Amino acid sequence: MTETRAAAIADYHRLITADLAAADAQLAWLVEQQHARGALFGGRPMATSLRPAFLSEATYRAVEATVFTLRRALQALADAYLTDPAVLDELGLTELERELLAIPTKVVQLSATTRLDAFMTADSFQFVEVNAECPAGLAYCHELAGIYRELPLFRTFAAFRPVRFVSPLEHLLAGLLRVYHEEWGGAEERPSFAIVDFLNIPTYPEFLLIKSYFERHGCACEIADPRMLECRDGWIVANGRRVDVLYRRLLTNEFAAIRPECRALLDGYRAGRTCFVNSFRTKFLHKKAVFALLTDPTYASILDDHTRGVIRAHVPWTRRVREQRTEHGGERVDLLPHLRRHREEFVLKPNDEYGGKGVVIGFAASPKEWDDALDRALRHGDVAQELVRVHREPFLLRGEGGWETVDQIVDLDPYLNGSLLGGCLVRISATNLANVTAGGGSLPMFVLRES
């Protein structure tokens, strides 16, 4: 942790402890406002810490430079291997995913709106996966930042420690408009949008926040179930409105399960009149095995020395779990015996899941649990990833017995608009998983101005 960040955290905590009765009242207001403004996940508030997350300006710039390099590396791998059957096998793409991948699109960026998920370490950060299909949380960050700015505690703090906020939601709209105008060739200055996903999911309140934001900026916006869309003359129609830009929040594997009911969605995608962002081609990057491409010299040899150096510093070694000899730590190893012998050094993850589902952390598993997990991983084509030594950061939280300092892991998740950084989601948790679906909390991230 930088000295700037540590000092800012200590200052904020001193403000809380200076008047605990006032802190109780402000915490109650914070929760109340999340309910009032719809910053909810499955009916529960996203933030229960009076302190938001902070990054120093220097760290934010370091994250910015790193994600720019990693995003270009991922695009380079896609350019080189997008049609290579052996690489598609390595990534674990299904037959349907390959079919969708082959449909032409005018969208140049393989993933126009992306989130790279990282953990903070003691002195840096490491990225553990790419949410390339339809990253969530952008509107929550935006709304929470507005709520925190109204807290008396935050205002007092910001008066002597100036901060700035980078809105992922602002960058999302700018990014979608850029893709529509510059890549798609769209003619409408303020195109119409449709947010497409299931309507009975915990993140539905975020769709309402996005819709409201888009409409405040002059863009009509519908929210629609994928099964209720129409296709007229090649255009997607949602709730009776022709759609210029379909903002896809429906995952490909969710689409696969209801494909017979989504003929209009697929017909409109093939017709190419409505701009789909993100396109279905993002699946190439969304598989967790894409980090095996980044960290395996077999594939990463096409990247330059600087890029490979950034990957070594910020991406943990990753491989698909299968019978193979591979490189790890400068030597050739038989993968499965190596993973069994060094359980404490690795994590197993499903290749295509989210919310921490199916993740097994080696040091937290017994030898038998690890062996069983390896057997499952071998059957299902999961990935093994080197464990990130996660830093825990102090948060002053209100428990049943009063206010107490609780060390939390910090999940730092930068949003990308193309290759450009557009703010960060921060999730915290006292457990080893920080995903909101696994019970973690979410906070807006403010950058500490240093000059």
CSV table of C-alpha atoms in Angstrom, one decimal, residues 149-447:
chain,number,residue,atom,x,y,z
A,149,ARG,CA,-20.2,12.8,-1.9
A,150,GLU,CA,-23.1,13.8,0.2
A,151,LEU,CA,-21.8,12.2,3.4
A,152,PRO,CA,-20.7,14.9,5.9
A,153,LEU,CA,-17.7,12.6,6.8
A,154,PHE,CA,-16.7,12.4,3.1
A,155,ARG,CA,-17.1,16.2,2.6
A,156,THR,CA,-14.9,16.9,5.6
A,157,PHE,CA,-12.3,14.5,4.4
A,158,ALA,CA,-12.3,15.8,0.8
A,159,ALA,CA,-11.8,19.4,2.1
A,160,PHE,CA,-8.3,18.6,3.2
A,161,ARG,CA,-7.6,15.5,1.0
A,162,PRO,CA,-8.9,16.4,-2.5
A,163,VAL,CA,-10.1,13.4,-4.6
A,164,ARG,CA,-11.5,12.8,-8.1
A,165,PHE,CA,-13.9,10.2,-9.3
A,166,VAL,CA,-13.8,8.5,-12.8
A,167,SER,CA,-17.3,7.3,-13.7
A,168,PRO,CA,-17.5,4.0,-15.5
A,169,LEU,CA,-21.1,4.8,-16.5
A,170,GLU,CA,-20.0,8.0,-18.2
A,171,HIS,CA,-17.3,6.0,-20.0
A,172,LEU,CA,-19.8,3.3,-20.9
A,173,LEU,CA,-22.1,5.7,-22.8
A,174,ALA,CA,-19.1,7.4,-24.5
A,175,GLY,CA,-17.7,4.0,-25.5
A,176,LEU,CA,-21.0,2.7,-26.9
A,177,LEU,CA,-21.5,5.9,-28.9
A,178,ARG,CA,-18.0,5.7,-30.2
A,179,VAL,CA,-18.4,2.1,-31.4
A,180,TYR,CA,-21.8,3.0,-33.0
A,181,HIS,CA,-20.5,6.1,-34.8
A,182,GLU,CA,-16.9,5.2,-35.6
A,183,GLU,CA,-17.0,1.4,-36.1
A,184,TRP,CA,-20.6,0.7,-37.0
A,185,GLY,CA,-21.1,3.7,-39.1
A,186,GLY,CA,-24.3,4.7,-37.3
A,187,ALA,CA,-26.0,7.9,-38.5
A,188,GLU,CA,-28.1,8.9,-35.5
A,189,GLU,CA,-26.5,11.5,-33.2
A,190,ARG,CA,-28.4,10.2,-30.2
A,191,PRO,CA,-29.1,6.5,-31.0
A,192,SER,CA,-31.8,4.5,-29.3
A,193,PHE,CA,-30.6,1.7,-26.9
A,194,ALA,CA,-32.0,-1.5,-25.5
A,195,ILE,CA,-30.5,-3.2,-22.5
A,196,VAL,CA,-31.1,-6.9,-23.1
A,197,ASP,CA,-31.1,-9.5,-20.3
A,198,PHE,CA,-33.4,-11.5,-18.1
A,199,LEU,CA,-35.6,-9.2,-16.0
A,200,ASN,CA,-35.8,-11.3,-12.8
A,201,ILE,CA,-32.1,-11.1,-11.9
A,202,PRO,CA,-30.4,-9.4,-8.9
A,203,THR,CA,-28.8,-6.7,-11.2
A,204,TYR,CA,-32.1,-5.5,-12.6
A,205,PRO,CA,-31.9,-2.3,-10.5
A,206,GLU,CA,-28.7,-1.5,-12.3
A,207,PHE,CA,-30.6,-1.6,-15.6
A,208,LEU,CA,-33.0,1.0,-14.3
A,209,LEU,CA,-30.0,3.3,-13.3
A,210,ILE,CA,-28.4,2.9,-16.8
A,211,LYS,CA,-31.7,3.6,-18.6
A,212,SER,CA,-32.2,6.7,-16.5
A,213,TYR,CA,-28.7,7.9,-17.2
A,214,PHE,CA,-28.9,7.3,-21.0
A,215,GLU,CA,-32.2,9.1,-21.2
A,216,ARG,CA,-30.9,12.1,-19.2
A,217,HIS,CA,-28.2,12.3,-22.0
A,218,GLY,CA,-30.8,12.3,-24.8
A,219,CYS,CA,-30.7,8.6,-25.8
A,220,ALA,CA,-34.0,6.6,-25.7
A,221,CYS,CA,-33.5,3.4,-23.8
A,222,GLU,CA,-35.6,0.2,-23.4
A,223,ILE,CA,-35.1,-2.8,-21.0
A,224,ALA,CA,-36.1,-6.0,-22.6
A,225,ASP,CA,-36.1,-9.8,-22.1
A,226,PRO,CA,-34.2,-11.4,-25.0
A,227,ARG,CA,-37.2,-13.7,-25.7
A,228,MET,CA,-39.5,-10.7,-26.2
A,229,LEU,CA,-37.6,-9.0,-28.9
A,230,GLU,CA,-38.8,-8.7,-32.5
A,231,CYS,CA,-36.8,-8.4,-35.8
A,232,ARG,CA,-38.4,-6.2,-38.4
A,233,ASP,CA,-36.6,-5.5,-41.7
A,234,GLY,CA,-33.4,-6.6,-40.1
A,235,TRP,CA,-33.8,-4.2,-37.1
A,236,ILE,CA,-34.1,-5.3,-33.5
A,237,VAL,CA,-37.4,-4.0,-32.0
A,238,ALA,CA,-37.7,-3.8,-28.2
A,239,ASN,CA,-41.1,-2.9,-26.5
A,240,GLY,CA,-42.2,-1.5,-29.9
A,241,ARG,CA,-39.1,0.8,-30.4
A,242,ARG,CA,-36.6,0.2,-33.1
A,243,VAL,CA,-33.1,-0.2,-31.6
A,244,ASP,CA,-30.0,1.3,-32.9
A,245,VAL,CA,-27.6,-0.1,-30.3
A,246,LEU,CA,-28.3,-3.4,-28.4
A,247,TYR,CA,-26.4,-3.2,-25.1
A,248,ARG,CA,-26.0,-6.9,-24.4
A,249,ARG,CA,-26.0,-8.0,-20.8
A,250,LEU,CA,-27.2,-11.6,-21.6
A,251,LEU,CA,-24.3,-14.0,-21.4
A,252,THR,CA,-23.7,-16.4,-24.3
A,253,ASN,CA,-24.2,-19.5,-22.2
A,254,GLU,CA,-27.5,-18.0,-21.0
A,255,PHE,CA,-28.5,-17.4,-24.6
A,256,ALA,CA,-27.5,-21.0,-25.5
A,257,ALA,CA,-30.0,-22.3,-22.9
A,258,ILE,CA,-32.9,-20.3,-24.5
A,259,ARG,CA,-31.8,-20.2,-28.1
A,260,PRO,CA,-35.1,-21.6,-29.6
A,261,GLU,CA,-37.0,-18.7,-27.9
A,262,CYS,CA,-34.6,-16.0,-29.2
A,263,ARG,CA,-34.9,-16.3,-33.0
A,264,ALA,CA,-35.4,-12.5,-33.4
A,265,LEU,CA,-32.2,-11.8,-31.4
A,266,LEU,CA,-30.1,-14.0,-33.6
A,267,ASP,CA,-31.9,-12.9,-36.8
A,268,GLY,CA,-31.2,-9.3,-35.9
A,269,TYR,CA,-27.6,-10.1,-35.1
A,270,ARG,CA,-27.1,-11.8,-38.5
A,271,ALA,CA,-28.8,-9.0,-40.3
A,272,GLY,CA,-26.4,-6.4,-39.0
A,273,ARG,CA,-28.6,-3.4,-38.9
A,274,THR,CA,-28.8,-3.0,-35.1
A,275,CYS,CA,-25.3,-2.5,-33.5
A,276,PHE,CA,-24.7,-5.2,-30.9
A,277,VAL,CA,-22.2,-4.3,-28.1
A,278,ASN,CA,-20.7,-6.4,-27.1
A,279,SER,CA,-20.8,-8.8,-30.0
A,280,PHE,CA,-20.9,-12.6,-29.5
A,281,ARG,CA,-17.2,-12.6,-30.6
A,282,THR,CA,-16.2,-11.5,-27.1
A,283,LYS,CA,-16.4,-15.2,-26.0
A,284,PHE,CA,-12.8,-15.6,-27.3
A,285,LEU,CA,-11.6,-13.3,-24.5
A,286,HIS,CA,-14.2,-14.1,-21.9
A,287,LYS,CA,-13.0,-17.7,-21.2
A,288,LYS,CA,-10.7,-17.8,-18.2
A,289,ALA,CA,-8.3,-19.9,-20.3
A,290,VAL,CA,-7.4,-16.8,-22.3
A,291,PHE,CA,-4.9,-16.2,-19.4
A,292,ALA,CA,-3.3,-19.5,-20.4
A,293,LEU,CA,-2.6,-17.9,-23.8
A,294,LEU,CA,-1.1,-14.8,-22.1
A,295,THR,CA,1.2,-16.8,-19.8
A,296,ASP,CA,2.2,-19.7,-22.1
A,297,PRO,CA,5.2,-19.0,-24.4
A,298,THR,CA,3.7,-21.2,-27.0
A,299,TYR,CA,1.1,-18.5,-27.7
A,300,ALA,CA,2.6,-15.3,-26.1
A,301,SER,CA,5.8,-15.5,-28.3
A,302,ILE,CA,4.0,-13.3,-30.8
A,303,LEU,CA,4.0,-10.4,-28.2
A,304,ASP,CA,6.9,-8.0,-27.7
A,305,ASP,CA,9.3,-8.1,-24.8
A,306,HIS,CA,7.7,-5.1,-23.0
A,307,THR,CA,4.3,-6.7,-23.1
A,308,ARG,CA,5.5,-10.1,-21.9
A,309,GLY,CA,7.2,-8.3,-19.0
A,310,VAL,CA,3.9,-6.6,-18.0
A,311,ILE,CA,2.2,-10.0,-18.2
A,312,ARG,CA,4.9,-11.6,-15.9
A,313,ALA,CA,4.4,-8.8,-13.4
A,314,HIS,CA,0.6,-8.6,-13.4
A,315,VAL,CA,-0.9,-11.9,-14.6
A,316,PRO,CA,-0.6,-15.1,-12.7
A,317,TRP,CA,0.5,-18.3,-14.5
A,318,THR,CA,-2.6,-20.1,-15.8
A,319,ARG,CA,-3.2,-23.4,-17.6
A,320,ARG,CA,-6.1,-25.6,-18.7
A,321,VAL,CA,-6.3,-28.7,-16.4
A,322,ARG,CA,-5.4,-31.6,-18.6
A,323,GLU,CA,-2.6,-34.2,-19.1
A,324,GLN,CA,0.3,-32.2,-20.4
A,325,ARG,CA,3.9,-31.2,-20.0
A,326,THR,CA,4.2,-27.5,-19.6
A,327,GLU,CA,6.5,-24.8,-18.3
A,328,HIS,CA,6.2,-23.4,-14.8
A,329,GLY,CA,8.8,-21.4,-12.8
A,330,GLY,CA,11.4,-21.9,-15.5
A,331,GLU,CA,11.2,-25.7,-15.7
A,332,ARG,CA,9.2,-28.3,-17.6
A,333,VAL,CA,6.6,-30.2,-15.4
A,334,ASP,CA,3.9,-32.8,-15.7
A,335,LEU,CA,0.9,-30.6,-14.9
A,336,LEU,CA,-1.4,-32.8,-12.9
A,337,PRO,CA,1.3,-34.3,-10.6
A,338,HIS,CA,2.7,-30.8,-10.2
A,339,LEU,CA,-0.7,-29.4,-9.1
A,340,ARG,CA,-1.2,-32.2,-6.7
A,341,ARG,CA,2.2,-31.7,-5.1
A,342,HIS,CA,1.9,-27.9,-4.8
A,343,ARG,CA,-1.8,-27.5,-3.7
A,344,GLU,CA,-1.2,-24.4,-1.6
A,345,GLU,CA,0.2,-22.5,-4.6
A,346,PHE,CA,-2.8,-22.8,-6.9
A,347,VAL,CA,-6.5,-22.0,-7.4
A,348,LEU,CA,-8.9,-24.0,-9.6
A,349,LYS,CA,-11.7,-22.2,-11.5
A,350,PRO,CA,-14.4,-23.2,-14.0
A,351,ASN,CA,-13.4,-22.0,-17.4
A,352,ASP,CA,-16.7,-20.2,-18.0
A,353,GLU,CA,-18.5,-19.2,-14.8
A,354,TYR,CA,-18.9,-16.0,-12.7
A,355,GLY,CA,-19.5,-14.9,-9.2
A,356,GLY,CA,-16.9,-17.2,-7.7
A,357,LYS,CA,-18.9,-20.3,-8.6
A,358,GLY,CA,-16.9,-23.5,-8.4
A,359,VAL,CA,-13.6,-21.8,-7.3
A,360,VAL,CA,-11.4,-24.0,-5.1
A,361,ILE,CA,-8.5,-22.4,-3.3
A,362,GLY,CA,-5.7,-24.9,-2.7
A,363,PHE,CA,-4.6,-23.7,0.8
A,364,ALA,CA,-8.2,-23.7,2.0
A,365,ALA,CA,-8.9,-27.3,0.8
A,366,SER,CA,-7.8,-30.6,2.3
A,367,PRO,CA,-5.6,-32.9,0.2
A,368,LYS,CA,-8.6,-35.1,-0.6
A,369,GLU,CA,-10.8,-32.0,-1.4
A,370,TRP,CA,-8.1,-30.8,-3.7
A,371,ASP,CA,-7.7,-34.2,-5.4
A,372,ASP,CA,-11.4,-34.4,-6.0
A,373,ALA,CA,-11.5,-30.9,-7.4
A,374,LEU,CA,-8.6,-31.7,-9.7
A,375,ASP,CA,-10.5,-34.7,-11.0
A,376,ARG,CA,-13.6,-32.5,-11.6
A,377,ALA,CA,-11.4,-29.9,-13.3
A,378,LEU,CA,-9.9,-32.5,-15.6
A,379,ARG,CA,-13.4,-33.7,-16.6
A,380,HIS,CA,-14.7,-30.2,-17.2
A,381,GLY,CA,-11.7,-28.5,-18.7
A,382,ASP,CA,-11.3,-26.0,-15.8
A,383,VAL,CA,-8.2,-23.8,-15.4
A,384,ALA,CA,-5.5,-23.9,-12.7
A,385,GLN,CA,-4.0,-20.5,-11.8
A,386,GLU,CA,-1.2,-19.5,-9.6
A,387,LEU,CA,-2.4,-18.1,-6.3
A,388,VAL,CA,-2.3,-14.4,-5.8
A,389,ARG,CA,-1.0,-13.3,-2.4
A,390,VAL,CA,-3.8,-11.0,-1.7
A,391,HIS,CA,-3.3,-7.9,0.5
A,392,ARG,CA,-5.8,-7.2,3.2
A,393,GLU,CA,-6.7,-3.6,3.9
A,394,PRO,CA,-8.3,-2.2,7.2
A,395,PHE,CA,-11.9,-1.0,7.1
A,396,LEU,CA,-13.6,0.5,10.1
A,397,LEU,CA,-17.0,-1.3,10.1
A,398,ARG,CA,-20.1,-1.4,12.3
A,399,GLY,CA,-20.7,-4.8,13.8
A,400,GLU,CA,-23.2,-6.1,16.3
A,401,GLY,CA,-20.8,-5.1,19.1
A,402,GLY,CA,-19.9,-1.7,17.8
A,403,TRP,CA,-17.3,-0.2,15.5
A,404,GLU,CA,-14.3,-2.4,14.8
A,405,THR,CA,-11.4,-2.6,12.4
A,406,VAL,CA,-11.8,-5.5,10.0
A,407,ASP,CA,-9.2,-6.5,7.4
A,408,GLN,CA,-10.7,-7.1,4.0
A,409,ILE,CA,-9.4,-8.3,0.7
A,410,VAL,CA,-9.7,-5.7,-2.0
A,411,ASP,CA,-10.8,-6.6,-5.5
A,412,LEU,CA,-9.8,-3.9,-8.0
A,413,ASP,CA,-11.7,-4.2,-11.3
A,414,PRO,CA,-10.9,-1.5,-13.9
A,415,TYR,CA,-13.4,-0.9,-16.7
A,416,LEU,CA,-12.1,-0.5,-20.2
A,417,ASN,CA,-13.6,1.6,-23.0
A,418,GLY,CA,-11.8,-0.1,-25.9
A,419,SER,CA,-8.2,0.0,-24.6
A,420,LEU,CA,-8.8,3.1,-22.4
A,421,LEU,CA,-9.3,2.9,-18.6
A,422,GLY,CA,-12.7,4.2,-17.5
A,423,GLY,CA,-12.8,4.0,-13.7
A,424,CYS,CA,-12.8,1.0,-11.4
A,425,LEU,CA,-15.2,-1.2,-9.4
A,426,VAL,CA,-13.9,-2.2,-6.0
A,427,ARG,CA,-15.3,-5.1,-4.1
A,428,ILE,CA,-14.3,-6.0,-0.5
A,429,SER,CA,-14.8,-9.1,1.6
A,430,ALA,CA,-13.6,-10.7,4.8
A,431,THR,CA,-13.5,-14.1,3.0
A,432,ASN,CA,-11.3,-15.3,0.2
A,433,LEU,CA,-13.9,-14.4,-2.5
A,434,ALA,CA,-14.9,-10.8,-3.1
A,435,ASN,CA,-17.6,-11.4,-5.8
A,436,VAL,CA,-20.9,-9.6,-5.0
A,437,THR,CA,-22.8,-12.8,-5.8
A,438,ALA,CA,-20.7,-14.5,-3.2
A,439,GLY,CA,-21.7,-11.9,-0.6
A,440,GLY,CA,-19.0,-9.3,-1.0
A,441,GLY,CA,-19.6,-5.6,-0.8
A,442,SER,CA,-19.1,-3.0,-3.5
A,443,LEU,CA,-17.6,0.5,-3.1
A,444,PRO,CA,-16.9,3.5,-5.4
A,445,MET,CA,-13.2,4.2,-5.9
A,446,PHE,CA,-11.9,7.7,-5.5
A,447,VAL,CA,-8.4,8.8,-6.7
